[in-house]
Coordinates of C-alpha atoms in Angstrom, one line a residue:
M27 CA -0.4 -30.8 24.7
L28 CA -0.9 -33.6 22.1
L29 CA -4.6 -33.6 23.0
A30 CA -4.8 -29.9 22.4
I31 CA -3.0 -30.2 19.0
N32 CA -5.4 -33.0 18.0
L33 CA -8.3 -30.8 19.0
V34 CA -7.0 -27.9 16.9
R35 CA -6.6 -30.3 14.0
L36 CA -10.2 -31.5 14.3
L37 CA -11.6 -28.0 14.5
A38 CA -9.4 -26.2 12.0
P39 CA -10.8 -27.7 8.8
R40 CA -14.2 -26.1 9.5
T41 CA -12.7 -22.6 9.8
L42 CA -9.5 -22.6 7.6
K43 CA -11.5 -21.9 4.4
T44 CA -13.9 -19.3 5.8
H45 CA -11.8 -17.3 8.2
L46 CA -8.7 -15.3 7.0
F47 CA -6.6 -15.7 10.2
A48 CA -7.8 -19.2 11.2
P49 CA -4.5 -20.9 10.3
L50 CA -2.6 -18.2 12.1
Y51 CA -4.7 -18.6 15.2
S52 CA -4.3 -22.4 15.1
S53 CA -0.6 -22.1 14.8
L54 CA -0.4 -19.6 17.6
I55 CA -2.4 -21.9 19.8
V56 CA 0.0 -24.7 19.0
L57 CA 3.0 -22.5 19.7
V58 CA 1.5 -21.4 23.0
L59 CA 0.8 -25.0 24.0
L60 CA 4.3 -25.9 23.0
I61 CA 5.8 -23.1 25.1
M62 CA 3.6 -24.1 28.0
G63 CA 4.8 -27.8 27.6
Q64 CA 8.4 -26.6 27.4
Q65 CA 8.0 -24.7 30.6
C66 CA 6.3 -27.7 32.4
L67 CA 9.1 -30.0 31.1
N68 CA 11.8 -27.5 32.2
T69 CA 10.1 -27.4 35.7
W70 CA 10.0 -31.1 35.9
I71 CA 13.7 -31.4 34.8
A72 CA 14.6 -28.8 37.4
I73 CA 12.9 -30.8 40.1
L74 CA 14.7 -33.9 38.9
C75 CA 18.0 -32.0 38.9
S76 CA 17.4 -30.8 42.4
E77 CA 16.5 -34.3 43.6
V78 CA 19.5 -35.9 41.9
A79 CA 21.8 -33.1 43.3
N80 CA 20.5 -33.8 46.8
D81 CA 21.1 -37.5 46.2
V82 CA 24.7 -36.7 45.0
S83 CA 25.3 -34.6 48.1
Q84 CA 23.9 -37.2 50.5
T85 CA 25.8 -40.0 48.8
F86 CA 29.0 -38.0 49.0
I87 CA 28.4 -37.4 52.7
V88 CA 27.6 -41.1 53.3
K89 CA 30.8 -42.1 51.4
R90 CA 32.9 -39.7 53.5
Q91 CA 31.3 -41.0 56.7
G92 CA 31.9 -44.6 55.6
E93 CA 35.6 -43.7 55.0
R94 CA 35.7 -42.2 58.5
L95 CA 34.1 -45.4 59.9
L96 CA 36.8 -47.4 58.2
N97 CA 39.5 -45.1 59.5
A98 CA 38.1 -45.5 63.0
V99 CA 38.2 -49.3 62.8
V100 CA 41.8 -49.2 61.5
D101 CA 42.9 -46.7 64.1
E102 CA 41.3 -48.8 66.8
E103 CA 43.1 -51.9 65.6
R104 CA 46.4 -50.1 65.5
S105 CA 45.9 -48.6 68.9
W106 CA 45.0 -52.0 70.4
R107 CA 48.3 -53.5 69.0
Q108 CA 50.3 -50.7 70.6
N109 CA 48.5 -50.6 74.0
P110 CA 45.7 -53.1 74.6
N111 CA 44.8 -51.4 77.8
N112 CA 44.3 -47.9 76.3
Q113 CA 41.5 -47.9 73.8
S114 CA 39.4 -45.0 72.6
S115 CA 37.2 -45.5 69.5
S116 CA 34.9 -43.1 67.5
F117 CA 33.4 -46.1 65.7
Y118 CA 29.9 -45.8 67.2
S119 CA 29.7 -42.1 66.6
S120 CA 30.4 -42.6 62.9
L121 CA 28.1 -45.6 62.7
N122 CA 25.2 -43.7 64.2
R123 CA 25.7 -40.9 61.8
L124 CA 25.6 -43.4 58.9
K125 CA 22.4 -45.0 60.2
T126 CA 20.8 -41.6 60.3
L127 CA 21.9 -40.8 56.7
V128 CA 20.9 -44.1 55.2
K129 CA 17.7 -44.8 57.2
D130 CA 15.7 -44.6 53.9
Q131 CA 18.0 -47.2 52.2
P132 CA 17.2 -50.8 53.4
N133 CA 20.3 -52.3 51.7
Q134 CA 22.6 -49.9 53.4
V135 CA 20.8 -50.3 56.8
N136 CA 21.3 -54.1 56.5
Q137 CA 24.9 -53.5 55.6
L138 CA 25.4 -51.4 58.7
S139 CA 23.7 -54.1 60.9
K140 CA 26.2 -56.6 59.6
I141 CA 29.1 -54.2 60.3
D142 CA 27.7 -53.6 63.8
N143 CA 27.5 -57.3 64.5
L144 CA 31.0 -58.0 63.2
Y145 CA 32.3 -55.1 65.3
I146 CA 30.6 -56.5 68.4
K147 CA 32.1 -60.0 67.8
W148 CA 35.5 -58.5 67.2
Q149 CA 35.3 -56.4 70.4
N150 CA 34.1 -59.4 72.4
Q151 CA 37.0 -61.5 71.1
L152 CA 39.5 -58.7 72.0
A153 CA 37.9 -58.4 75.5
S154 CA 38.2 -62.2 76.1
R155 CA 41.9 -62.1 75.1
K156 CA 42.4 -59.2 77.5
V157 CA 40.8 -61.2 80.4
L158 CA 42.8 -64.3 79.6
S159 CA 46.0 -62.3 79.2
F160 CA 46.9 -63.8 75.9
G161 CA 49.1 -60.7 75.0
N162 CA 48.7 -58.5 72.0
K163 CA 49.3 -61.0 69.2
Y164 CA 46.2 -61.6 67.0
S165 CA 44.7 -65.0 66.7
E166 CA 43.3 -66.4 63.4
T167 CA 39.7 -65.8 64.6
E168 CA 40.4 -62.2 65.4
K169 CA 42.1 -61.6 62.1
V170 CA 39.2 -63.1 60.3
L171 CA 36.7 -60.9 62.2
F172 CA 38.8 -57.8 61.6
N173 CA 39.2 -58.5 57.9
S174 CA 35.5 -59.2 57.5
L175 CA 34.6 -56.0 59.3
R176 CA 37.0 -53.9 57.2
T177 CA 35.7 -55.7 54.0
Q178 CA 32.0 -54.9 54.9
I179 CA 32.9 -51.2 55.5
Q180 CA 34.9 -51.1 52.2
T181 CA 31.9 -52.7 50.5
L182 CA 29.7 -50.0 52.0
V183 CA 32.0 -47.2 50.8
E184 CA 32.4 -48.8 47.3
R185 CA 28.6 -49.1 47.0
E186 CA 28.3 -45.4 47.9
E187 CA 30.9 -44.6 45.3
M188 CA 28.9 -46.5 42.7
Y189 CA 25.8 -44.6 43.8
L190 CA 27.6 -41.4 43.5
S191 CA 28.9 -42.2 40.1
D192 CA 25.4 -43.2 38.9
A193 CA 23.9 -40.1 40.4
E194 CA 26.5 -37.8 38.7
D195 CA 25.9 -39.6 35.3
C196 CA 22.1 -39.2 35.8
L197 CA 22.5 -35.5 36.6
Q198 CA 24.7 -35.1 33.5
Q199 CA 22.1 -36.9 31.3
I200 CA 19.3 -34.7 32.7
Q201 CA 21.3 -31.6 31.8
Q202 CA 21.8 -32.9 28.3
I203 CA 18.1 -33.7 27.9
K204 CA 17.3 -30.2 29.1
I205 CA 19.6 -28.6 26.5
L206 CA 18.2 -30.9 23.8
V207 CA 14.6 -30.0 24.7
N208 CA 15.4 -26.3 24.6
I209 CA 17.1 -26.6 21.2
L210 CA 14.3 -28.6 19.7
T211 CA 11.7 -26.2 21.2
S212 CA 13.6 -23.2 19.8
M213 CA 13.7 -24.8 16.4
V214 CA 10.0 -25.5 16.5
L215 CA 9.3 -22.0 17.5
I216 CA 11.4 -20.6 14.7
A217 CA 9.7 -22.9 12.3
G218 CA 6.3 -21.9 13.6
L219 CA 7.1 -18.2 13.2
W220 CA 8.3 -18.8 9.7
A221 CA 5.1 -20.7 8.9
N222 CA 3.0 -17.8 10.4
Y223 CA 4.9 -15.4 8.2
Q224 CA 4.3 -17.5 5.1
I225 CA 0.6 -17.7 6.0
L226 CA 0.3 -13.9 6.4
H227 CA 2.3 -13.4 3.2
R228 CA 0.2 -15.8 1.2
R229 CA -3.3 -15.1 2.6
V230 CA -3.0 -11.4 3.5
E231 CA -0.1 -9.5 1.9
I232 CA -0.4 -10.9 -1.7
P233 CA -4.2 -10.4 -1.9
L234 CA -3.8 -6.9 -0.5
R235 CA -1.1 -6.0 -3.0
R236 CA -3.4 -7.2 -5.8
L237 CA -6.2 -5.2 -4.3
I238 CA -4.0 -2.0 -4.3
E239 CA -3.0 -2.6 -7.9
V240 CA -6.6 -3.1 -9.0
G241 CA -7.7 0.0 -6.9
K242 CA -5.1 2.1 -8.7
A243 CA -6.4 0.8 -12.0
W244 CA -10.0 1.7 -11.0
Q245 CA -8.7 5.1 -9.9
T246 CA -7.5 5.8 -13.5
G247 CA -10.9 4.7 -14.9
Q248 CA -10.0 1.1 -15.9
M249 CA -13.0 -0.5 -14.3
E250 CA -12.6 -3.7 -16.3
A251 CA -9.8 -4.7 -14.0
R252 CA -10.9 -7.5 -11.5
L253 CA -9.5 -9.1 -8.4
A254 CA -8.4 -12.6 -9.2
Y255 CA -8.9 -14.0 -5.6
S256 CA -11.6 -16.6 -5.1
A257 CA -10.9 -17.9 -1.6
P258 CA -14.0 -18.2 0.7
D259 CA -12.3 -16.1 3.4
E260 CA -12.9 -12.4 4.3
I261 CA -10.7 -11.1 1.5
G262 CA -12.3 -13.4 -1.0
R263 CA -15.8 -12.2 0.0
L264 CA -14.6 -8.6 -0.1
S265 CA -13.1 -9.3 -3.6
K266 CA -16.5 -10.6 -4.8
I267 CA -18.2 -7.5 -3.5
L268 CA -15.7 -5.1 -5.0
N269 CA -15.8 -6.9 -8.4
A270 CA -19.5 -6.7 -8.4
M271 CA -19.3 -3.0 -7.5
A272 CA -16.8 -2.4 -10.3
G273 CA -19.0 -4.2 -12.8
E274 CA -22.0 -2.1 -11.8
V275 CA -19.9 1.1 -12.0
R276 CA -18.6 0.0 -15.4
K277 CA -22.2 -0.5 -16.6
R278 CA -23.2 2.9 -15.3
Q279 CA -20.1 4.5 -17.0
E280 CA -21.1 2.9 -20.3
C281 CA -24.6 4.2 -19.9
I282 CA -23.4 7.6 -19.0
E283 CA -21.0 7.7 -21.9
V284 CA -23.7 6.7 -24.3
R285 CA -26.1 9.3 -22.9
N286 CA -23.3 12.0 -22.9
E287 CA -22.5 11.2 -26.5
Q288 CA -26.2 11.4 -27.5
L289 CA -26.5 14.7 -25.6
E290 CA -23.4 16.1 -27.3
N291 CA -24.6 15.0 -30.7
L292 CA -28.0 16.6 -29.9
I293 CA -26.5 19.9 -28.7
S294 CA -24.1 20.0 -31.7
A295 CA -27.0 19.3 -34.1
L296 CA -29.3 21.8 -32.5
S297 CA -26.6 24.5 -32.3
H298 CA -25.7 24.0 -36.0
D299 CA -29.3 24.1 -37.0
L300 CA -30.0 27.2 -34.8
R301 CA -27.0 29.2 -36.0
T302 CA -28.3 29.7 -39.6
P303 CA -31.7 31.2 -38.7
L304 CA -30.0 33.3 -35.9
L305 CA -27.6 34.8 -38.4
A306 CA -30.4 35.5 -40.8
S307 CA -32.4 37.2 -38.0
R308 CA -29.3 39.4 -37.1
M309 CA -28.9 40.5 -40.7
T310 CA -32.6 41.3 -41.0
L311 CA -32.6 43.3 -37.7
D312 CA -29.5 45.2 -38.8
A313 CA -31.2 46.1 -42.1
M314 CA -34.3 47.2 -40.4
L315 CA -32.4 49.4 -37.9
K316 CA -30.5 51.0 -40.8
G317 CA -33.9 51.9 -42.5
A318 CA -33.7 49.4 -45.4
F319 CA -37.4 48.7 -45.1
G320 CA -38.4 52.3 -44.5
P321 CA -38.3 54.8 -41.7
V322 CA -38.3 53.4 -38.2
S323 CA -39.7 55.3 -35.2
D324 CA -37.7 55.7 -32.0
T325 CA -40.0 53.3 -30.1
C326 CA -39.6 50.6 -32.8
K327 CA -35.9 51.2 -33.0
Q328 CA -35.5 50.6 -29.3
V329 CA -37.6 47.4 -29.6
F330 CA -35.5 46.2 -32.6
Q331 CA -32.3 46.9 -30.7
D332 CA -33.5 44.8 -27.8
Y333 CA -34.4 42.0 -30.2
R334 CA -31.0 42.3 -31.8
Q335 CA -29.2 42.1 -28.5
S336 CA -31.2 39.0 -27.5
N337 CA -30.5 37.4 -30.8
E338 CA -26.8 38.2 -30.4
D339 CA -26.7 36.6 -26.9
L340 CA -28.4 33.5 -28.3
L341 CA -26.0 33.4 -31.2
K342 CA -23.0 33.6 -28.9
L343 CA -24.5 30.7 -26.8
V344 CA -24.9 28.6 -29.9
E345 CA -21.4 29.4 -31.1
A346 CA -20.0 28.5 -27.7
L347 CA -21.9 25.2 -27.8
L348 CA -20.5 24.5 -31.2
D349 CA -16.9 25.3 -30.1
I350 CA -17.3 23.1 -27.0
S351 CA -18.6 20.2 -29.1
R352 CA -15.6 20.6 -31.5
Y353 CA -13.1 20.5 -28.6
E354 CA -14.8 17.6 -27.0
A355 CA -14.7 15.8 -30.4
G356 CA -10.9 16.3 -30.7
Y357 CA -10.6 19.7 -32.3
S358 CA -7.1 20.2 -30.6
D359 CA -5.5 18.3 -33.5
R360 CA -6.5 21.2 -35.9
L361 CA -5.1 24.1 -33.8
N362 CA -2.9 26.5 -35.7
Y363 CA 0.4 26.8 -33.7
E364 CA 2.4 30.0 -34.2
P365 CA 4.6 32.2 -31.9
L366 CA 2.4 34.4 -29.7
D367 CA 2.8 38.1 -29.6
W368 CA 1.5 38.9 -26.1
E369 CA 1.4 42.7 -26.5
K370 CA -0.7 42.4 -29.6
I371 CA -3.1 40.0 -27.9
F372 CA -3.4 42.2 -24.8
V373 CA -3.9 45.4 -26.8
K374 CA -6.5 43.8 -29.1
T375 CA -8.5 42.2 -26.3
I376 CA -8.4 45.4 -24.1
T377 CA -9.6 47.5 -27.2
Q378 CA -12.5 45.1 -27.9
I379 CA -13.5 45.2 -24.2
K380 CA -13.4 49.0 -24.1
T381 CA -15.5 49.2 -27.2
T382 CA -18.3 47.0 -25.9
S383 CA -18.2 47.9 -22.3
T384 CA -19.9 51.0 -20.8
C385 CA -18.0 50.9 -17.5
E386 CA -15.1 53.3 -16.9
L387 CA -12.3 50.9 -16.0
T388 CA -8.5 51.1 -16.1
F389 CA -6.6 48.4 -17.9
N390 CA -2.8 47.7 -17.4
Y391 CA -0.6 44.9 -18.4
K392 CA 2.9 43.7 -17.8
I393 CA 5.1 41.7 -20.2
P394 CA 8.8 40.9 -19.2
Q395 CA 11.5 41.3 -21.8
S396 CA 13.1 37.9 -21.3
L397 CA 9.9 36.0 -21.8
P398 CA 10.4 32.7 -23.8
T399 CA 8.6 32.1 -27.1
V400 CA 5.3 30.3 -26.8
Y401 CA 3.7 28.5 -29.7
A402 CA -0.1 28.3 -29.7
D403 CA -3.2 29.2 -31.6
E404 CA -3.3 32.9 -31.2
L405 CA -7.0 33.3 -32.0
E406 CA -8.0 30.7 -29.4
I407 CA -5.6 32.2 -26.7
Q408 CA -7.1 35.6 -27.5
R409 CA -10.5 34.2 -27.0
V410 CA -9.5 32.8 -23.5
I411 CA -8.1 36.2 -22.4
Q412 CA -11.1 38.1 -23.8
N413 CA -13.5 35.8 -21.9
L414 CA -11.5 36.3 -18.7
L415 CA -11.4 40.0 -19.2
D416 CA -15.1 40.1 -19.9
N417 CA -15.8 38.3 -16.6
A418 CA -13.4 40.7 -14.8
V419 CA -15.3 43.7 -16.3
R420 CA -18.7 42.4 -15.2
A421 CA -17.3 41.7 -11.7
S422 CA -15.6 45.0 -11.2
E423 CA -17.0 48.4 -10.0
P424 CA -16.4 51.6 -12.0
D425 CA -13.0 53.3 -11.7
K426 CA -11.3 50.1 -10.7
E427 CA -8.2 48.6 -12.2
I428 CA -7.9 45.3 -14.2
F429 CA -4.4 44.0 -14.5
L430 CA -2.9 41.5 -17.0
E431 CA 0.5 39.8 -16.7
V432 CA 2.4 37.1 -18.4
A433 CA 5.4 35.6 -16.5
T434 CA 7.8 32.6 -16.8
L435 CA 6.8 29.6 -14.7
G436 CA 9.8 27.3 -14.3
E437 CA 11.8 26.3 -17.4
N438 CA 9.1 24.9 -19.7
E439 CA 5.9 27.0 -19.0
V440 CA 4.6 30.6 -19.0
Q441 CA 1.7 31.7 -16.8
V442 CA -0.9 34.4 -17.7
F443 CA -2.8 36.3 -14.9
V444 CA -6.0 38.4 -15.2
C445 CA -6.6 40.2 -11.9
D446 CA -9.7 42.2 -10.9
Q447 CA -10.8 44.0 -7.7
G448 CA -14.3 42.6 -7.7
S449 CA -16.3 40.9 -4.9
G450 CA -14.3 37.7 -5.1
I451 CA -15.5 34.0 -5.3
A452 CA -16.5 31.8 -2.3
P453 CA -14.2 28.8 -1.7
Q454 CA -17.0 26.3 -2.2
N455 CA -17.6 27.7 -5.7
K456 CA -14.1 27.7 -7.1
K457 CA -13.8 23.9 -7.7
Q458 CA -16.9 23.8 -10.0
L459 CA -16.2 27.2 -11.7
F460 CA -14.7 25.6 -14.8
H461 CA -17.5 23.1 -15.4
R462 CA -20.5 23.4 -17.7
F463 CA -23.3 25.8 -16.9
V464 CA -21.6 27.0 -13.6
Q465 CA -21.4 30.7 -12.8
G466 CA -19.5 32.4 -10.0
Q467 CA -21.9 33.8 -7.5
G468 CA -22.2 37.6 -7.9
R469 CA -20.2 37.6 -11.2
C470 CA -23.2 38.3 -13.4
G471 CA -22.4 35.5 -15.9
R472 CA -24.5 34.5 -18.9
S473 CA -24.7 30.9 -19.9
G474 CA -22.0 29.5 -17.6
L475 CA -20.1 28.0 -20.6
G476 CA -17.3 30.6 -21.0
L477 CA -15.0 29.3 -18.4
Y478 CA -15.7 25.7 -19.4
L479 CA -14.7 26.6 -23.0
C480 CA -11.6 28.4 -21.7
R481 CA -10.6 25.2 -19.9
Q482 CA -11.1 23.1 -23.0
I483 CA -8.9 25.5 -25.1
I484 CA -6.1 25.6 -22.5
E485 CA -6.1 21.9 -21.9
A486 CA -6.0 21.3 -25.6
H487 CA -2.8 23.3 -25.6
G488 CA -1.4 21.2 -22.8
G489 CA -1.8 23.8 -20.1
N490 CA -3.9 24.3 -16.9
I491 CA -6.3 26.9 -15.8
G492 CA -7.4 28.0 -12.3
V493 CA -8.4 30.9 -10.0
E494 CA -7.2 32.4 -6.7
S495 CA -9.9 34.4 -5.0
S496 CA -11.2 35.5 -1.6
L497 CA -14.5 37.2 -0.9
G498 CA -14.2 40.9 -0.9
E499 CA -10.6 40.9 -2.2
G500 CA -11.0 40.3 -5.9
S501 CA -10.0 37.4 -8.1
T502 CA -7.0 36.3 -10.1
F503 CA -7.7 34.0 -13.0
W504 CA -4.6 32.3 -14.4
F505 CA -3.6 29.7 -17.0
T506 CA -0.4 28.1 -18.1
L507 CA 1.0 27.2 -21.5
P508 CA 4.0 25.0 -22.3
V509 CA 7.0 26.6 -24.0
A510 CA 8.2 25.1 -27.4
P511 CA 12.0 25.6 -27.7
D512 CA 12.0 25.7 -31.5
K513 CA 9.2 26.4 -34.0
T514 CA 10.5 23.9 -36.5
N515 CA 10.8 21.1 -34.0
F516 CA 7.4 22.0 -32.6
Q517 CA 5.9 21.8 -36.1
D518 CA 7.6 18.5 -36.8
E519 CA 6.0 17.1 -33.6
Q520 CA 2.6 18.3 -34.8
I521 CA 3.2 16.6 -38.2

């Protein structure tokens, strides 16, 4: 395991700086090797425990058998004293069992040989006494042999007791070592897991959080924000790429802003310069149609009327461009806020539409009694409704109804609806409908600036504008306006 750890240490420096998860992989390898080492050590300890347990069991059996051997000698000596002619001994059965148990222990085998020799000498001495009929009183020689025999057996038993005690101590020490190894391994594993968490937190979580924060800043258009992470790992390389992309996007944005500003200035200048001759042309054509320069034939009158209509369309386009330029330049600060009279606005716009339209259409509107007061520029809101009504008229067939409604939306807004029964708008066209020079398919638009101007006016008032439509089922254009609770407070806010 130490060899593997040293190998990881040698290889890690080459990859720690260039690979994001290299420290994690290295620590995981070390942890796996540590677990494997722990398992091997536990297996080895278990084998040792088994061997020591077997030794304890065998030593205990040898000790018990030695005690039986001692008891057999003592019983035999007592039996001989009582009746020298009646002797029955289990000495050799116990001795043979001991020889079988300690055959792998040379010291014990030698000890058993001494015991066997002493027993034979003792038995021979007792046999000679029986032959010579010396009675049952021990001689000094017999006492010495018997005491030596008993001492040797006791020495054998004591030695086995010592072996047993040592084996039990060894077994207890092995168990303690096993517990200590498991505790140390658990502590190392916990420390390794904590280190891995810190690595993930420092090298992954913190950079990703920063990436999310910078991404949110980019989402709001703050392309000057940068990722302050310069490590040579994968996130560091990704940060460099994203920073480079953000810098490129920022440069393009600046170029687009400059070009848009130049284009807006050009449109504003051209519109302003074109408006004066167009007004002069309209006045001249009106005078010619009224006969100020002499009688006009019917053919010439029709031609002059066509010219006047074309001039009027071009003038409206120029005025729309001027209005859009004013709103894009911050005209919302000069809006004239006053309480809106919805019935007056609806009636006036419907009258103007009926005057200029040749289609026979039905106009209806609905204004609830409990409608809150809304403060806005009445002329600009009237222009929005007139533009929406004009689009509805062009999209509707004769004898169809166009419906207007204003309703409360929540506590702080009102919503105005303009509904027609025309051909509807395709879903793919609705998103771009309120952009410049975009016309709804089949709605017979003119310049494609009307709805864009409506959006500029409504957004300048703090509202939103949109459309709900399905092909073949008509369209409902709507816009919202915020409610001002008090005119005085609202005017103070404007000041």
